[in-house]
Amino acid sequence: MKRLAGLSTLALMISATSGCGWLWGDDGYFRDRGSDYLSARQTAPMQVAVDGGTRPLDPLLPIPRQVADNTHPGKYEVPRPQRLQVAADVSDFSVQSSGDSRWLVAQYAPAQVWIAARQFFTDKGFSIAEERRQTGEFATAWQTASQLDEALVRNLGIQEGETRVRVRVEPGVQRNTSEIFVVSVKRPAGSSTDVAWPETSSNKELDRVLLDELQASLNRSARQGGSVSLLAERDFDAPSRVSLTQDGSGNPLLQLDSDFDRAWSSVGRALQAADVRVDDLDRSLGVYYVNLSERADDPDDKPGFFSRLFGGAPDKEEIEARAERYQVRLTRAGNGVQVTLDKSIDTVAPADVARRVLSLIKDNLG
């Protein structure tokens, strides 16, 4: 019925406008006057008396040489302007924060960042006491301010005692990125006390300045054309931040070695990038409600006039009839997050569907 009404409306519009040549035609009142200047009459330049004073007149609106003139027959088509090339100014190294935690995000793989971060600390006078490339960590020895770079000591505000720093390079949530964490401990000079590494920073200001100095040094090196070294890539074996595996019952699951906040945000972006429709979400439950039969919502993708007229967009009944609704569920597990696909809260999705959707999420996390 809707299509019949649309066809009837279109036929009425065609019949009503077919006899409107007196309005829109070449001789109509509202005709296109854009090419009228091509038939304009040229006149001779004004003549000035011989004894009259003259001065040269420059045209206020000079006509470019490449535009059409009266020697060009037909209608002149104005060329479309060239598209602007806009590039986002994204730094290769940026400081991120969440609550009391601060870390440095690098747009390089961990193996590439390792040497650059280590080089920064050795250049500033730190002695490397321990390093474990398999876990992406290195720690400096206990040192006093006199053993470190003077400019760095002034920025850090170290006056007395001994300082030790641990640096951890981890794979980022996005593919081919890294996250650098810095934590420091202090003790009185000459002490032999073995101070344990804290879970969170106990010297927030010192760690903040160290991270800022590291970021500035890495950005400065990148601007000068230096590239992050690949020498450590052969020996660096940091674990992957994202892995597709299965639980004890054989159901596919995605393991994210990340905290819940970052995992939730990353999975949401991955679903959008994978063109998966998210009908609803509940962050407190850790669930994205998805419809696999529809594409992701695009606010710019609106039906045109004829699509609305002839009912081109599916109605709610059609969408509901073909819907394939599932739940992408995020669950905290130890120090990471597990992502699964369920049909409902007590029913898992078919293994092939779950593996396909989780693979889409994994591929679009980068």
Coordinates of C-alpha atoms in Angstrom, one line a residue:
M1 CA 0.0 0.0 0.0
K2 CA 2.9 2.3 0.9
R3 CA 4.6 1.7 -2.5
L4 CA 1.3 2.2 -4.4
A5 CA 0.8 5.6 -2.7
G6 CA 4.4 6.5 -3.5
L7 CA 4.0 5.7 -7.2
S8 CA 0.7 7.6 -7.3
T9 CA 2.4 10.7 -5.8
L10 CA 5.3 10.5 -8.3
A11 CA 3.0 10.2 -11.3
L12 CA 1.0 13.2 -10.0
M13 CA 4.3 15.2 -9.7
I14 CA 5.4 14.3 -13.2
S15 CA 2.1 15.2 -14.8
A16 CA 1.9 18.5 -12.9
T17 CA 5.4 19.6 -13.9
S18 CA 5.4 18.5 -17.5
G19 CA 3.6 21.6 -18.7
C20 CA 5.7 24.1 -16.7
G21 CA 8.1 25.0 -19.5
W22 CA 7.0 28.6 -19.2
L23 CA 8.4 28.6 -15.7
W24 CA 11.6 26.5 -15.9
G25 CA 12.4 26.1 -19.6
D26 CA 15.1 28.0 -21.6
D27 CA 12.5 30.7 -22.3
G28 CA 10.8 30.5 -18.9
Y29 CA 10.7 33.2 -16.2
F30 CA 13.0 31.2 -13.8
R31 CA 15.4 30.1 -16.5
D32 CA 19.1 29.6 -15.8
R33 CA 20.9 32.9 -16.4
G34 CA 24.3 31.7 -15.6
S35 CA 25.6 31.9 -19.2
D36 CA 24.0 35.2 -20.2
Y37 CA 27.4 37.0 -20.0
L38 CA 28.6 34.9 -23.0
S39 CA 26.2 36.8 -25.3
A40 CA 26.9 40.2 -23.8
R41 CA 27.7 43.0 -26.2
Q42 CA 31.2 44.5 -26.1
T43 CA 31.6 48.3 -26.5
A44 CA 34.6 50.4 -27.5
P45 CA 36.7 51.8 -24.7
M46 CA 36.0 55.4 -23.6
Q47 CA 37.9 58.1 -25.4
V48 CA 39.5 60.9 -23.4
A49 CA 40.2 64.4 -24.8
V50 CA 43.8 64.9 -26.0
D51 CA 44.5 67.7 -23.5
G52 CA 42.8 65.8 -20.7
G53 CA 44.8 64.3 -17.8
T54 CA 44.6 60.5 -17.4
R55 CA 46.0 57.9 -15.1
P56 CA 46.1 54.2 -15.6
L57 CA 43.2 52.2 -14.1
D58 CA 43.8 48.8 -12.8
P59 CA 40.8 46.4 -12.9
L60 CA 39.3 45.9 -9.5
L61 CA 38.2 42.3 -10.4
P62 CA 40.5 40.9 -13.0
I63 CA 39.3 37.9 -14.9
P64 CA 41.6 34.9 -14.8
R65 CA 42.9 33.8 -18.1
Q66 CA 41.7 30.2 -17.9
V67 CA 37.9 31.0 -17.5
A68 CA 35.5 30.8 -20.4
D69 CA 34.8 33.9 -22.6
N70 CA 32.6 34.6 -25.5
T71 CA 34.7 32.4 -27.7
H72 CA 33.6 29.3 -25.8
P73 CA 30.3 28.1 -27.1
G74 CA 27.8 26.4 -24.8
K75 CA 27.4 26.4 -21.1
Y76 CA 30.4 26.8 -18.8
E77 CA 30.7 24.2 -16.1
V78 CA 32.3 25.5 -12.9
P79 CA 35.0 23.0 -11.7
R80 CA 34.5 21.4 -8.3
P81 CA 37.0 22.5 -5.7
Q82 CA 39.7 20.1 -4.6
R83 CA 39.2 18.2 -1.4
L84 CA 41.1 19.5 1.6
Q85 CA 43.7 17.1 2.9
V86 CA 43.3 17.1 6.6
A87 CA 45.7 15.1 8.7
A88 CA 45.3 14.7 12.4
D89 CA 48.3 15.8 14.5
V90 CA 48.8 12.7 16.5
S91 CA 51.9 12.3 18.6
D92 CA 53.8 9.0 18.6
F93 CA 54.1 9.2 22.4
S94 CA 51.4 10.6 24.7
V95 CA 50.7 10.4 28.5
Q96 CA 47.4 8.8 29.5
S97 CA 45.9 8.7 33.0
S98 CA 43.1 6.9 34.8
G99 CA 42.5 7.8 38.4
D100 CA 45.9 7.8 40.2
S101 CA 47.6 5.8 37.4
R102 CA 49.6 7.4 34.7
W103 CA 51.4 5.7 31.8
L104 CA 52.9 6.5 28.4
V105 CA 51.3 5.3 25.2
A106 CA 53.7 4.7 22.3
Q107 CA 52.6 4.1 18.7
Y108 CA 55.2 1.3 18.3
A109 CA 55.4 -2.3 19.2
P110 CA 57.0 -3.2 22.6
A111 CA 60.1 -4.6 21.0
Q112 CA 60.7 -1.3 19.3
V113 CA 60.1 0.8 22.4
W114 CA 62.4 -1.3 24.6
I115 CA 65.8 0.0 23.4
A116 CA 64.6 3.7 23.3
A117 CA 63.3 3.6 26.9
R118 CA 66.4 1.9 28.1
Q119 CA 68.6 4.3 26.3
F120 CA 66.9 7.3 27.9
F121 CA 67.6 6.1 31.4
T122 CA 71.2 5.2 30.7
D123 CA 71.8 8.6 29.1
K124 CA 70.5 10.2 32.3
G125 CA 73.0 8.4 34.4
F126 CA 70.9 5.5 35.6
S127 CA 72.7 2.1 35.9
I128 CA 70.6 -0.9 34.8
A129 CA 70.7 -3.5 37.5
E130 CA 68.1 -6.0 36.3
E131 CA 66.3 -6.5 33.0
R132 CA 63.8 -9.1 31.9
R133 CA 62.9 -8.8 28.2
Q134 CA 60.4 -11.6 28.4
T135 CA 58.2 -9.6 30.8
G136 CA 59.2 -6.2 29.4
E137 CA 60.8 -4.9 32.6
F138 CA 64.1 -3.4 33.7
A139 CA 65.1 -1.8 37.0
T140 CA 67.9 0.6 37.9
A141 CA 70.4 0.3 40.7
W142 CA 70.2 2.4 43.9
Q143 CA 71.8 5.7 43.1
T144 CA 72.2 9.1 44.7
A145 CA 71.5 12.5 43.0
S146 CA 75.2 13.1 42.4
Q147 CA 75.3 10.1 40.0
L148 CA 72.5 11.3 37.8
D149 CA 72.1 14.0 35.1
E150 CA 72.1 17.4 36.8
A151 CA 69.2 18.8 34.7
L152 CA 67.1 15.8 35.4
V153 CA 67.9 15.9 39.2
R154 CA 66.7 19.5 39.3
N155 CA 63.5 18.6 37.5
L156 CA 62.9 15.6 39.8
G157 CA 63.6 17.6 42.9
I158 CA 65.9 14.9 44.4
Q159 CA 68.0 16.3 47.2
E160 CA 69.1 13.4 49.4
G161 CA 68.8 9.7 49.7
E162 CA 68.9 7.0 47.1
T163 CA 66.5 6.3 44.3
R164 CA 65.7 3.3 42.2
V165 CA 63.3 3.1 39.2
R166 CA 61.5 0.2 37.5
V167 CA 60.2 0.5 33.9
R168 CA 57.7 -1.9 32.5
V169 CA 56.9 -2.0 28.7
E170 CA 53.6 -3.8 27.9
P171 CA 51.7 -4.4 24.7
G172 CA 49.0 -1.8 24.2
V173 CA 45.3 -2.6 23.8
Q174 CA 45.6 -1.5 20.1
R175 CA 47.7 -3.4 17.7
N176 CA 51.4 -2.3 17.4
T177 CA 51.2 0.0 20.4
S178 CA 52.9 -0.1 23.7
E179 CA 52.3 1.2 27.2
I180 CA 55.2 2.3 29.4
F181 CA 54.8 2.3 33.2
V182 CA 57.3 3.9 35.5
V183 CA 57.5 3.5 39.3
S184 CA 60.2 4.6 41.7
V185 CA 61.2 3.9 45.3
K186 CA 63.5 5.8 47.7
R187 CA 65.6 5.0 50.8
P188 CA 68.1 6.9 53.0
A189 CA 71.6 7.2 51.6
G190 CA 73.9 4.3 52.6
S191 CA 71.0 2.1 53.7
S192 CA 70.9 -1.6 52.7
T193 CA 67.1 -1.9 53.1
D194 CA 65.5 -3.8 50.3
V195 CA 62.5 -1.7 49.5
A196 CA 59.7 -3.6 47.7
W197 CA 58.1 -2.2 44.6
P198 CA 54.7 -0.8 45.4
E199 CA 51.5 -1.7 43.6
T200 CA 50.8 2.0 43.0
S201 CA 53.1 4.9 42.9
S202 CA 54.4 6.0 46.3
N203 CA 56.4 9.0 44.8
K204 CA 53.7 10.4 42.5
E205 CA 55.5 13.7 41.7
L206 CA 58.8 12.0 41.0
D207 CA 57.2 9.4 38.8
R208 CA 55.1 12.0 37.0
V209 CA 58.2 14.1 36.1
L210 CA 60.1 11.0 35.0
L211 CA 57.3 10.0 32.7
D212 CA 57.1 13.5 31.3
E213 CA 60.8 13.6 30.7
L214 CA 60.7 10.3 29.0
Q215 CA 57.9 11.4 26.7
A216 CA 59.7 14.6 25.8
S217 CA 62.8 12.8 24.9
L218 CA 61.1 10.2 22.8
N219 CA 59.0 12.9 20.9
R220 CA 62.1 15.0 20.4
S221 CA 63.9 12.0 18.9
A222 CA 61.0 11.2 16.6
R223 CA 60.9 14.9 15.4
Q224 CA 64.6 14.8 14.6
G225 CA 64.0 11.9 12.3
G226 CA 65.3 9.2 14.6
S227 CA 63.5 5.9 14.5
V228 CA 63.0 3.5 17.4
S229 CA 65.5 0.7 17.2
L230 CA 64.6 -2.8 16.2
L231 CA 67.6 -4.5 17.6
A232 CA 65.8 -5.9 20.6
E233 CA 62.9 -7.4 18.6
R234 CA 64.5 -10.8 18.2
D235 CA 64.9 -11.3 21.9
F236 CA 61.8 -9.5 23.1
D237 CA 59.0 -11.9 23.8
A238 CA 56.3 -9.9 25.6
P239 CA 52.9 -11.7 25.9
S240 CA 50.1 -10.6 23.6
R241 CA 47.6 -8.3 25.2
V242 CA 44.7 -10.0 23.2
S243 CA 44.3 -13.7 22.6
L244 CA 41.5 -15.8 21.3
T245 CA 41.2 -19.0 23.3
Q246 CA 38.5 -21.2 24.8
D247 CA 37.2 -22.1 28.3
G248 CA 37.1 -25.5 29.9
S249 CA 33.9 -26.4 28.0
G250 CA 35.4 -25.6 24.7
N251 CA 33.5 -22.3 24.2
P252 CA 35.5 -19.6 22.5
L253 CA 36.5 -16.5 24.5
L254 CA 38.7 -13.5 24.1
Q255 CA 41.2 -12.8 26.8
L256 CA 42.3 -9.2 27.3
D257 CA 45.2 -8.5 29.6
S258 CA 43.8 -5.1 30.6
D259 CA 41.7 -3.5 33.2
F260 CA 37.9 -3.4 32.8
D261 CA 37.6 0.3 31.9
R262 CA 40.0 0.1 29.0
A263 CA 38.6 -3.3 27.8
W264 CA 35.1 -1.9 27.8
S265 CA 36.0 1.1 25.8
S266 CA 38.2 -0.9 23.3
V267 CA 35.5 -3.6 22.7
G268 CA 32.9 -0.8 22.0
R269 CA 35.2 0.8 19.4
A270 CA 35.9 -2.6 17.9
L271 CA 32.2 -3.4 17.5
Q272 CA 31.7 -0.1 15.7
A273 CA 34.7 -0.6 13.5
A274 CA 33.5 -4.2 12.6
D275 CA 30.1 -2.7 11.5
V276 CA 28.2 -4.6 14.2
R277 CA 24.9 -3.1 15.4
V278 CA 24.8 -2.4 19.1
D279 CA 21.1 -2.1 20.1
D280 CA 21.8 -1.4 23.8
L281 CA 24.5 -1.7 26.4
D282 CA 24.8 -2.1 30.2
R283 CA 28.2 -1.2 31.6
S284 CA 27.3 -2.3 35.1
L285 CA 26.7 -5.8 33.8
G286 CA 29.5 -5.6 31.2
V287 CA 27.1 -6.4 28.3
Y288 CA 26.8 -5.1 24.7
Y289 CA 23.5 -6.2 23.2
V290 CA 24.2 -6.7 19.5
N291 CA 22.2 -7.6 16.4
L292 CA 24.3 -9.5 13.9
S293 CA 21.8 -9.1 11.0
E294 CA 22.1 -5.3 10.9
R295 CA 24.9 -2.9 10.3
A296 CA 26.2 -0.5 12.9
D297 CA 24.3 2.7 13.3
D298 CA 25.6 5.6 11.2
P299 CA 24.0 9.0 12.0
D300 CA 25.1 10.3 8.6
D301 CA 23.4 7.5 6.7
K302 CA 19.9 8.8 6.3
P303 CA 17.4 7.7 3.7
G304 CA 16.9 10.0 0.8
F305 CA 13.6 11.5 -0.5
F306 CA 12.8 8.6 -2.8
S307 CA 13.8 6.0 -0.2
R308 CA 11.3 7.4 2.2
L309 CA 8.7 7.8 -0.6
F310 CA 8.9 4.2 -1.8
G311 CA 9.6 2.6 1.6
G312 CA 13.2 1.7 0.8
A313 CA 14.2 1.5 4.5
P314 CA 13.1 -1.7 6.4
D315 CA 10.4 -1.2 8.9
K316 CA 10.5 -2.5 12.5
E317 CA 8.6 -5.6 11.7
E318 CA 11.2 -6.6 9.0
I319 CA 14.1 -5.8 11.3
E320 CA 12.5 -7.9 14.1
A321 CA 11.8 -10.8 11.8
R322 CA 15.4 -11.2 10.7
A323 CA 17.1 -10.2 14.0
E324 CA 20.1 -12.2 15.3
R325 CA 20.5 -10.9 18.8
Y326 CA 23.4 -11.9 21.0
Q327 CA 25.2 -10.5 24.1
V328 CA 28.9 -9.6 24.1
R329 CA 29.7 -10.1 27.7
L330 CA 32.9 -8.7 29.5
T331 CA 33.8 -10.5 32.8
R332 CA 36.7 -9.6 35.1
A333 CA 39.0 -12.6 35.5
G334 CA 42.1 -12.1 37.6
N335 CA 44.2 -9.2 36.3
G336 CA 42.4 -9.3 32.9
V337 CA 39.0 -9.4 31.2
Q338 CA 37.3 -12.2 29.4
V339 CA 35.0 -11.5 26.4
T340 CA 32.3 -14.0 25.5
L341 CA 29.3 -14.2 23.2
D342 CA 26.1 -15.4 24.7
K343 CA 22.6 -15.9 23.4
S344 CA 21.2 -15.0 26.8
I345 CA 22.4 -14.7 30.3
D346 CA 22.2 -18.5 30.8
T347 CA 22.7 -19.7 27.2
V348 CA 26.0 -19.6 25.3
A349 CA 26.0 -18.7 21.6
P350 CA 26.9 -21.4 19.0
A351 CA 30.6 -22.0 18.8
D352 CA 31.0 -21.0 15.2
V353 CA 29.0 -17.7 15.7
A354 CA 31.0 -16.9 18.8
R355 CA 34.3 -17.6 17.1
R356 CA 33.3 -15.4 14.2
V357 CA 32.2 -12.4 16.3
L358 CA 35.1 -12.6 18.7
S359 CA 37.6 -12.8 15.8
L360 CA 36.0 -9.7 14.4
I361 CA 36.5 -7.9 17.7
K362 CA 40.1 -9.1 18.0
D363 CA 40.9 -8.0 14.4
N364 CA 39.4 -4.5 15.1
L365 CA 41.1 -3.9 18.4
G366 CA 44.1 -2.5 16.5

